[in-house]
Short mmCIF file of C-alpha atoms in Angstrom, two decimals:
data_model
loop_
_atom_site.label_atom_id
_atom_site.label_comp_id
_atom_site.label_asym_id
_atom_site.label_seq_id
_atom_site.Cartn_x
_atom_site.Cartn_y
_atom_site.Cartn_z
CA MET X 158 102.53 83.68 107.58
CA LEU X 159 101.95 83.45 111.66
CA SER X 160 100.96 80.04 111.75
CA CYS X 161 103.92 78.92 109.91
CA SER X 162 106.33 80.59 112.21
CA TYR X 163 103.93 78.79 114.94
CA SER X 164 104.71 75.39 113.77
CA HIS X 165 108.42 76.15 113.42
CA ARG X 166 108.62 77.48 116.93
CA LYS X 167 106.94 73.96 117.78
CA ARG X 168 108.69 71.68 115.62
CA PRO X 169 111.23 72.83 113.13
CA CYS X 170 110.80 71.24 109.59
CA SER X 171 107.45 69.52 110.26
CA THR X 172 105.29 68.38 107.87
CA ALA X 173 102.58 66.48 109.50
CA ALA X 174 100.27 67.42 112.20
CA ALA X 175 102.20 68.13 115.60
CA THR X 176 99.50 68.12 118.35
CA ALA X 177 96.32 67.79 116.49
CA ASP X 178 94.39 64.54 116.75
CA TRP X 179 92.83 64.25 113.30
CA ALA X 180 91.40 61.18 114.40
CA ALA X 181 89.14 62.99 116.95
CA LEU X 182 87.89 65.58 114.70
CA PRO X 183 84.25 66.41 115.79
CA PRO X 184 81.72 64.05 113.69
CA ASP X 185 79.92 66.87 112.12
CA ILE X 186 83.13 68.44 110.72
CA LEU X 187 84.34 64.98 109.48
CA PHE X 188 80.76 64.75 108.02
CA THR X 189 81.21 68.14 105.92
CA VAL X 190 84.72 67.07 104.76
CA PHE X 191 83.30 63.59 103.57
CA LEU X 192 80.41 65.18 101.92
CA LYS X 193 83.18 67.50 99.95
CA LEU X 194 85.40 64.72 99.30
CA GLY X 195 83.00 62.49 97.56
CA GLN X 196 81.92 59.13 97.95
CA HIS X 197 84.44 57.48 95.51
CA ASP X 198 87.40 59.02 97.63
CA ILE X 199 85.64 57.81 100.72
CA PHE X 200 85.84 54.30 99.29
CA CYS X 201 89.16 54.44 98.12
CA GLY X 202 90.81 55.44 101.20
CA ALA X 203 89.19 57.69 103.60
CA ASP X 204 86.90 55.39 105.39
CA SER X 205 89.65 52.86 106.18
CA VAL X 206 91.83 55.43 107.89
CA CYS X 207 90.93 54.63 111.44
CA THR X 208 87.84 53.61 113.40
CA SER X 209 86.54 57.05 114.39
CA TRP X 210 86.58 57.99 110.64
CA ARG X 211 85.03 54.50 109.75
CA ARG X 212 82.21 54.86 111.98
CA ILE X 213 81.19 58.16 110.16
CA ALA X 214 81.59 56.77 106.54
CA LEU X 215 79.87 53.59 107.56
CA GLY X 216 77.25 55.09 109.91
CA GLU X 217 76.01 58.32 108.30
CA PRO X 218 73.41 57.16 105.61
CA ALA X 219 73.05 61.09 104.59
CA LEU X 220 76.44 60.59 103.06
CA TRP X 221 75.10 58.19 100.42
CA ARG X 222 71.86 59.99 99.60
CA HIS X 223 72.99 60.71 96.22
CA VAL X 224 74.48 58.25 94.36
CA ASP X 225 76.24 59.01 91.10
CA MET X 226 77.67 56.09 89.27
CA THR X 227 78.93 58.28 86.20
CA LYS X 228 81.84 59.49 88.45
CA VAL X 229 83.07 56.02 88.73
CA LEU X 230 85.39 55.39 85.97
CA LEU X 231 87.76 52.64 84.49
CA CYS X 232 86.62 49.55 86.30
CA SER X 233 85.06 46.44 84.98
CA MET X 234 81.25 45.81 85.61
CA ARG X 235 81.69 43.57 88.31
CA ARG X 236 83.26 45.96 90.35
CA LEU X 237 81.03 48.75 89.29
CA ALA X 238 78.32 46.53 90.65
CA ILE X 239 80.13 46.07 93.92
CA ILE X 240 80.37 49.64 94.43
CA LEU X 241 76.75 50.24 93.81
CA GLN X 242 75.89 47.49 96.07
CA LYS X 243 78.08 49.07 99.12
CA ASN X 244 76.57 52.65 98.29
CA MET X 245 73.33 51.45 98.50
CA ASN X 246 73.92 49.36 101.74
CA ARG X 247 75.55 52.60 103.38
CA SER X 248 72.46 54.48 102.30
CA ALA X 249 70.67 52.21 104.50
CA GLY X 250 67.21 52.98 102.37
CA GLN X 251 67.44 56.50 102.26
CA CYS X 252 68.77 57.14 99.00
CA GLU X 253 67.02 60.08 97.20
CA SER X 254 68.81 60.40 94.09
CA PHE X 255 70.47 57.76 91.74
CA SER X 256 72.55 58.72 88.45
CA GLY X 257 73.27 55.59 86.34
CA GLY X 258 75.37 56.37 83.70
CA ILE X 259 76.02 54.67 80.62
CA ARG X 260 76.99 51.42 81.95
CA CYS X 261 73.93 50.90 84.22
CA ASP X 262 71.98 47.78 83.41
CA GLN X 263 68.93 46.00 84.28
CA SER X 264 70.33 43.92 87.37
CA MET X 265 71.86 47.31 88.92
CA LEU X 266 68.66 49.38 88.24
CA THR X 267 66.56 46.38 89.90
CA TYR X 268 68.93 46.80 92.91
CA VAL X 269 68.46 50.43 93.26
CA VAL X 270 64.82 50.19 93.04
CA GLN X 271 64.65 47.26 95.56
CA ARG X 272 67.26 48.98 98.29
CA ALA X 273 65.98 52.94 97.71
CA PRO X 274 62.38 52.79 98.04
CA SER X 275 61.96 56.42 98.77
CA LEU X 276 63.98 57.40 95.79
CA LYS X 277 62.93 61.02 94.31
CA SER X 278 65.44 61.44 91.45
CA LEU X 279 66.41 59.22 88.93
CA CYS X 280 68.55 59.59 85.95
CA LEU X 281 69.50 56.97 83.20
CA LEU X 282 71.35 56.63 80.13
CA ASP X 283 69.88 53.37 78.49
CA TYR X 284 72.80 52.47 76.11
CA ARG X 285 71.41 49.35 74.33
CA HIS X 286 71.05 47.72 77.70
CA ARG X 287 67.18 47.50 77.17
CA ILE X 288 66.55 48.72 80.57
CA ASN X 289 62.69 48.34 81.80
CA VAL X 290 62.47 51.93 82.83
CA VAL X 291 58.82 51.88 83.19
CA GLY X 292 58.65 48.67 85.38
CA ALA X 293 61.42 50.19 87.87
CA ILE X 294 59.54 53.73 88.06
CA LYS X 295 55.98 52.03 88.95
CA LYS X 296 57.86 50.80 92.12
CA LEU X 297 59.11 54.17 93.06
CA PRO X 298 56.06 56.13 94.43
CA LEU X 299 57.79 59.02 95.54
CA LEU X 300 59.86 59.69 92.47
CA GLU X 301 59.63 63.58 91.57
CA CYS X 302 62.38 63.92 88.77
CA LEU X 303 63.02 61.34 86.24
CA LYS X 304 65.83 61.84 83.32
CA VAL X 305 66.14 59.25 80.74
CA ALA X 306 67.94 58.95 77.65
CA PHE X 307 67.35 56.40 75.29
CA PHE X 308 69.30 54.72 72.44
CA GLU X 309 66.70 53.87 69.40
CA PRO X 310 63.70 53.15 71.54
CA ALA X 311 61.18 51.08 69.98
CA CYS X 312 58.58 54.05 69.62
CA PHE X 313 59.12 57.10 71.39
CA GLU X 314 55.46 58.33 71.75
CA LYS X 315 54.66 55.07 73.36
CA THR X 316 57.66 55.29 75.65
CA PHE X 317 56.44 58.73 76.76
CA GLN X 318 52.79 57.48 77.52
CA SER X 319 54.12 54.41 79.65
CA VAL X 320 56.38 56.67 81.65
CA CYS X 321 53.34 59.11 82.20
CA GLU X 322 51.35 56.39 83.37
CA ALA X 323 53.57 54.85 85.34
CA CYS X 324 54.37 58.03 87.27
CA PRO X 325 51.50 60.81 86.91
CA ARG X 326 52.88 62.44 90.16
CA LEU X 327 56.15 63.51 88.44
CA LYS X 328 57.35 67.11 88.75
CA LYS X 329 60.31 66.98 86.35
CA LEU X 330 60.58 64.98 83.47
CA SER X 331 63.26 64.75 80.64
CA LEU X 332 63.13 62.13 77.94
CA ARG X 333 65.74 62.27 75.30
CA HIS X 334 65.92 59.96 72.16
CA ILE X 335 69.38 59.57 71.19
CA CYS X 336 70.20 58.40 67.51
CA LEU X 337 72.52 58.84 65.02
CA PRO X 338 72.13 62.12 62.89
CA TRP X 339 71.52 60.75 59.60
CA ALA X 340 68.71 58.53 61.13
CA TYR X 341 66.92 62.09 61.85
CA ARG X 342 67.02 62.83 58.06
CA ASN X 343 65.65 59.54 57.15
CA LYS X 344 62.22 60.68 57.95
CA GLU X 345 60.84 57.03 57.73
CA ASN X 346 62.60 56.14 60.95
CA ILE X 347 60.28 59.04 62.46
CA GLU X 348 56.34 58.95 62.74
CA ILE X 349 55.74 62.20 61.54
CA HIS X 350 51.76 62.87 61.23
CA GLY X 351 49.86 65.82 61.67
CA GLY X 352 47.27 64.09 63.71
CA PRO X 353 46.79 64.28 67.51
CA LEU X 354 48.93 62.08 69.93
CA LYS X 355 48.82 58.50 68.99
CA TYR X 356 49.28 57.47 72.51
CA PRO X 357 47.43 60.00 74.75
CA ILE X 358 49.03 60.83 78.08
CA PRO X 359 47.12 60.92 81.33
CA VAL X 360 46.74 64.44 83.08
CA MET X 361 50.20 65.17 84.65
CA HIS X 362 48.68 67.14 87.74
CA GLU X 363 52.24 68.23 89.14
CA LEU X 364 54.35 68.15 86.22
CA ARG X 365 56.37 71.44 85.92
CA SER X 366 59.07 70.88 83.87
CA LEU X 367 59.22 68.79 80.43
CA ARG X 368 62.01 68.25 78.27
CA LEU X 369 61.47 65.90 75.20
CA ILE X 370 64.34 65.65 72.87
CA PHE X 371 62.90 63.80 69.95
CA TYR X 372 62.12 64.95 66.45
CA GLY X 373 58.83 63.52 66.03
CA PHE X 374 56.60 65.80 67.70
CA THR X 375 54.21 67.86 65.31
CA GLU X 376 52.47 71.31 66.77
CA LYS X 377 49.14 69.30 67.26
CA LYS X 378 50.64 66.76 69.63
CA LEU X 379 52.62 69.45 71.61
CA VAL X 380 49.25 71.13 72.20
CA ALA X 381 47.99 67.73 73.45
CA ILE X 382 50.85 67.54 75.77
CA ILE X 383 50.82 70.96 77.15
CA ASP X 384 46.74 70.57 77.49
CA SER X 385 47.40 67.38 79.82
CA CYS X 386 50.04 69.34 82.08
CA PRO X 387 48.03 72.19 83.97
CA VAL X 388 50.94 73.31 85.89
CA LEU X 389 53.64 73.01 83.37
CA GLU X 390 56.25 76.02 83.46
CA TYR X 391 58.97 74.97 81.26
CA LEU X 392 59.14 73.11 78.33
CA HIS X 393 62.07 71.99 76.26
CA ILE X 394 61.52 70.69 72.67
CA ALA X 395 64.02 69.74 69.96
CA PRO X 396 63.15 71.76 67.03
CA CYS X 397 60.55 69.63 65.54
CA ILE X 398 58.41 72.54 64.51
CA SER X 399 59.42 75.76 63.09
CA ASP X 400 60.31 78.74 65.01
CA GLU X 401 57.28 80.37 63.70
CA LYS X 402 55.12 77.80 65.07
CA VAL X 403 57.38 77.80 68.38
CA GLN X 404 56.30 81.50 68.78
CA GLU X 405 52.83 80.91 67.99
CA LEU X 406 52.46 78.31 70.55
CA GLN X 407 54.42 80.70 73.11
CA ALA X 408 51.94 83.25 72.35
CA ARG X 409 48.82 80.81 73.02
CA TYR X 410 50.35 79.69 76.45
CA ALA X 411 51.71 82.53 78.46
CA ARG X 412 52.31 80.72 81.53
CA LEU X 413 54.84 78.64 79.80
CA LYS X 414 58.48 79.17 78.90
CA ILE X 415 59.19 77.05 75.93
CA VAL X 416 62.55 76.56 74.73
CA SER X 417 63.10 75.28 71.24
CA ALA X 418 66.89 73.93 70.95
CA HIS X 419 68.72 73.50 68.15
CA TYR X 420 70.93 70.28 67.75
CA MET P 60 106.89 88.26 123.34
CA GLU P 61 103.31 87.16 122.61
CA VAL P 62 102.09 88.16 125.73
CA ASP P 63 103.28 91.67 125.44
CA LYS P 64 101.78 91.87 121.97
CA GLY P 65 98.46 90.85 123.69
CA LYS P 66 98.65 93.51 126.13
CA GLY P 67 99.32 96.26 123.58
CA GLU P 68 96.54 94.81 121.43
CA ALA P 69 94.26 95.03 124.52
CA GLU P 70 95.40 98.80 125.19
CA GLU P 71 94.67 99.60 121.70
CA THR P 72 91.58 97.66 121.30
CA ARG P 73 90.00 99.31 124.57
CA LYS P 74 90.94 102.57 123.11
CA VAL P 75 89.40 101.87 119.74
CA ALA P 76 86.24 100.32 121.38
CA GLU P 77 85.59 103.49 123.63
CA ALA P 78 85.73 105.57 120.42
CA ASP P 79 83.69 103.33 118.25
CA ARG P 80 81.24 100.57 118.64
CA ASP P 81 81.41 99.23 115.29
CA THR P 82 83.75 96.81 116.62
CA VAL P 83 83.51 93.74 118.97
CA THR P 84 86.63 92.53 121.13
CA LEU P 85 86.93 88.93 121.43
CA LYS P 86 88.88 87.34 123.92
CA SER P 87 90.86 83.85 123.30
CA SER P 88 91.11 81.20 125.79
CA ASP P 89 94.74 82.17 126.66
CA GLY P 90 93.46 85.79 127.25
CA LYS P 91 94.60 87.76 124.52
CA LEU P 92 92.21 90.18 122.83
CA PHE P 93 91.04 90.52 119.22
CA GLU P 94 89.03 93.24 117.55
CA VAL P 95 86.60 92.42 114.66
CA SER P 96 84.00 94.54 112.74
CA LYS P 97 80.70 94.04 114.39
CA GLU P 98 78.99 93.72 110.93
CA ALA P 99 81.45 91.00 109.45
CA ALA P 100 81.12 89.14 112.80
CA ALA P 101 77.51 89.33 112.55
CA ARG P 102 77.33 88.45 109.17
CA LEU P 103 79.74 85.46 109.03
CA SER P 104 78.99 83.89 112.42
CA THR P 105 75.61 82.74 113.75
CA VAL P 106 76.89 82.49 116.87
CA LEU P 107 78.52 85.98 117.10
CA ALA P 108 75.39 87.33 115.68
CA GLY P 109 73.27 85.97 118.35
CA MET P 110 75.66 87.03 121.13
CA ILE P 111 75.74 90.52 119.52
CA ALA P 112 71.59 90.38 119.11
CA GLY P 113 71.37 89.46 122.78
CA GLY P 114 73.68 92.00 123.99
CA SER P 115 76.16 89.57 125.60
CA ILE P 116 79.19 90.95 124.03
CA ASP P 117 81.36 92.45 126.62
CA ASP P 118 83.44 95.54 125.67
CA ASN P 119 86.39 94.66 127.77
CA GLY P 120 86.52 91.22 125.62
CA THR P 121 83.74 88.48 125.02
CA ASP P 122 85.32 85.19 126.57
CA LEU P 123 85.67 82.64 123.82
CA LYS P 124 87.19 79.94 126.15
CA GLN P 125 87.08 77.09 123.53
CA ILE P 126 89.34 78.98 121.18
CA GLY P 127 92.94 79.42 121.22
CA SER P 128 94.67 82.62 120.20
CA GLU P 129 96.25 81.49 117.11
CA ALA P 130 92.81 80.13 115.85
CA LEU P 131 90.89 83.60 117.03
CA GLU P 132 93.47 85.72 115.34
CA ASN P 133 92.76 83.52 111.76
CA VAL P 134 89.11 83.90 112.74
CA VAL P 135 89.38 87.72 112.78
CA ASP P 136 91.80 87.98 110.07
CA TYR P 137 89.55 85.87 107.70
CA CYS P 138 86.46 88.30 108.94
CA ASN P 139 88.51 91.26 108.24
CA LYS P 140 89.57 90.12 104.87
CA HIS P 141 85.99 88.93 104.00
CA ALA P 142 84.82 92.56 104.80
CA ASN P 143 87.45 94.36 102.79
CA SER P 144 88.34 92.29 99.96
CA ILE P 145 85.18 91.02 98.54
CA PRO P 146 81.98 93.09 99.88
CA SER P 147 79.87 91.65 97.05
CA ALA P 148 80.57 88.03 97.31
CA ALA P 149 77.31 86.71 98.58
CA LEU P 150 77.46 83.71 100.90
CA ILE P 151 75.75 80.88 99.35
CA SER P 152 73.98 78.91 101.89
CA SER P 153 75.41 75.50 100.97
CA SER P 154 73.20 72.90 102.51
CA ILE P 155 75.17 70.04 103.98
CA SER P 156 72.66 67.46 103.42
CA PHE P 157 72.86 67.56 99.80
CA ASN P 158 76.04 66.42 97.68
CA THR P 159 74.95 68.16 94.95
CA ALA P 160 74.04 71.41 96.52
CA PRO P 161 75.59 74.42 94.94
CA PHE P 162 79.06 74.89 97.05
CA LYS P 163 80.50 77.77 96.08
CA GLU P 164 84.42 77.08 95.19
CA PRO P 165 86.73 79.16 97.28
CA GLU P 166 87.73 82.54 96.24
CA GLU P 167 91.35 82.74 95.40
CA TRP P 168 92.08 84.80 98.76
CA GLU P 169 90.29 82.19 100.74
CA ARG P 170 92.23 79.45 98.96
CA LYS P 171 95.52 81.43 99.92
CA PHE P 172 94.20 81.84 103.29
CA VAL P 173 93.95 78.35 104.08
CA ASP P 174 96.86 77.13 102.04
CA ARG P 175 99.33 79.10 104.32
CA LEU P 176 98.02 77.29 107.59
CA SER P 177 99.97 74.65 109.33
CA HIS P 178 97.99 71.28 109.78
CA ASP P 179 97.64 72.25 113.54
CA ALA P 180 96.30 75.89 112.70
CA LEU P 181 93.85 74.30 110.14
CA PHE P 182 92.53 71.97 112.73
CA ASP P 183 92.10 74.83 115.21
CA LEU P 184 90.59 77.00 112.59
CA VAL P 185 88.09 74.24 111.58
CA GLU P 186 87.12 73.86 115.13
CA ALA P 187 86.81 77.34 115.81
CA ALA P 188 84.70 77.72 112.25
CA ASN P 189 82.32 75.19 113.99
CA PHE P 190 82.10 76.44 117.22
CA LEU P 191 81.27 79.86 116.16
CA GLY P 192 78.50 78.93 113.50
CA MET P 193 80.73 80.29 110.41
CA GLU P 194 79.36 78.28 107.74
CA ARG P 195 81.32 79.88 104.97
CA LEU P 196 84.66 79.55 106.69
CA LEU P 197 83.64 75.72 107.46
CA ASP P 198 83.01 75.26 103.99
CA VAL P 199 86.50 76.71 103.08
CA THR P 200 88.37 74.69 105.78
CA CYS P 201 86.56 71.45 105.09
CA HIS P 202 87.18 71.98 101.43
CA LYS P 203 90.92 72.34 102.12
CA ILE P 204 90.75 69.28 104.30
CA SER P 205 89.16 66.96 101.55
CA GLU P 206 91.60 68.27 99.10
CA MET P 207 94.32 66.97 101.14
CA MET P 208 92.68 63.56 101.36
CA LYS P 209 91.69 63.43 97.68
CA GLY P 210 93.16 60.61 95.35
CA LYS P 211 95.08 59.15 98.70
CA SER P 212 95.17 55.57 99.71
CA PRO P 213 94.80 54.94 103.70
CA ASP P 214 98.21 54.73 104.47
CA GLN P 215 98.69 58.21 102.50
CA ILE P 216 96.10 59.98 104.73
CA ARG P 217 97.33 58.46 107.67
CA GLU P 218 100.57 60.03 107.01
CA VAL P 219 99.45 63.24 105.82
CA PHE P 220 97.32 63.47 109.19
CA ASN P 221 99.38 61.81 111.57
CA ILE P 222 96.70 59.35 112.50
CA LYS P 223 97.46 55.97 114.09
CA ASN P 224 96.08 52.72 112.58
CA ASP P 225 93.82 51.60 115.48
CA TYR P 226 92.21 48.50 113.73
CA THR P 227 92.43 45.03 115.25
CA LYS P 228 94.09 42.26 113.06
CA GLU P 229 90.51 41.11 112.28
CA GLU P 230 89.15 44.28 111.27
CA LEU P 231 92.18 45.12 109.33
CA GLU P 232 91.97 41.94 107.28
CA GLU P 233 87.97 42.43 106.55
CA ILE P 234 88.89 45.94 105.36
CA ARG P 235 92.00 44.96 103.26
CA GLN P 236 89.46 42.28 101.63
CA GLU P 237 86.78 45.21 100.95
CA LEU P 238 89.49 47.11 99.44
CA ALA P 239 90.71 44.64 97.17
CA TRP P 240 87.09 43.27 96.26
CA ALA P 241 85.97 46.57 95.14
CA PHE P 242 89.20 47.97 93.40
CA TYR P 243 91.34 45.41 92.04
CA ASP P 244 89.95 43.59 89.26
CA ASP P 245 90.53 39.89 88.67
#
């Protein structure tokens, strides 16, 4: 109320700033504003307002540390690729997390791997692009967190093994097999057998959180996986085994919090 | 009129300060005095907390030469509202270096608090919050400023903030091409 009367005193019916020089907003404040605004809105306008604002938008790699392509909607693949390039250029090699979304293809992922060698977190949704996830993560030695959803992978167990072998230092891993509901009912699509892991994983010394959404893991396989992850704290599985078996497993591994989700 | 009010407040402030040391008195660049709860000031502002802990608080009004009376009034108002209306609202430390860091959305009253400000007042307040190291107030004011830019073209943003387009012809052409490149499909 007070400030309203203040501005009215100075300039009746004023709508825009009367005296404040917004172009000269201190850089650390503008930086915070830009962070809240989000990358897409910075692209669409804020970075072209004036030279001092542009200096912040282009000269602060920290603004571009977390690249999330899932927020870029309604544009062609070509434009998406250009936006990604600009994002990566502005991050100046400091990008730490990348989320690709449903339209991220192999060429985009390759670009990210080249331009973000210190990536710590990678989130992908492989929607029939046949992305070479394993090839990409081999080139990311600092990767700590990986989240991938596959549509119809060739063999989930083999994929899981390859991922673990490529990145044995992961701290958080989430692999999800997305396929149409009726495919689950057709048991032939899923290799369920009572034996141990067909493709054993290496010891994952740093893995604390593991999420495996796939219906083919039997109790024996889960035991083998847990035994290969000495510091595992959280295991999230699809209800591939009965609730009683989950309770048995939970009783056996007190250090672990096991969540069995129902989809 | 403002001066009279300032003097009145000053006398009142001194009386209160003598009786009750739970408050601190702050002096704006134009000499007006404001009183704020010591607890709230220390909790919400790292700079004031440092001054209180270091004993550099002046009972006759601690000089804050960088902050005008209107901005300081808003700062004090914010501190008092924060202390009164939501004592339980824990401050979430929002790390600036993380886009994905949990930023607690402004509370309803915080939204109203910044919405009623003129652009000038908002500008002064965000600078004051920055100067005093008031993380939450800085968050709320920066959030408001970012909302004023959301979904707007460069021209619209310039109009909102009364910013002059200071690019050279060549720079402007470069930016125009860049925008066309990224946002208009063939």
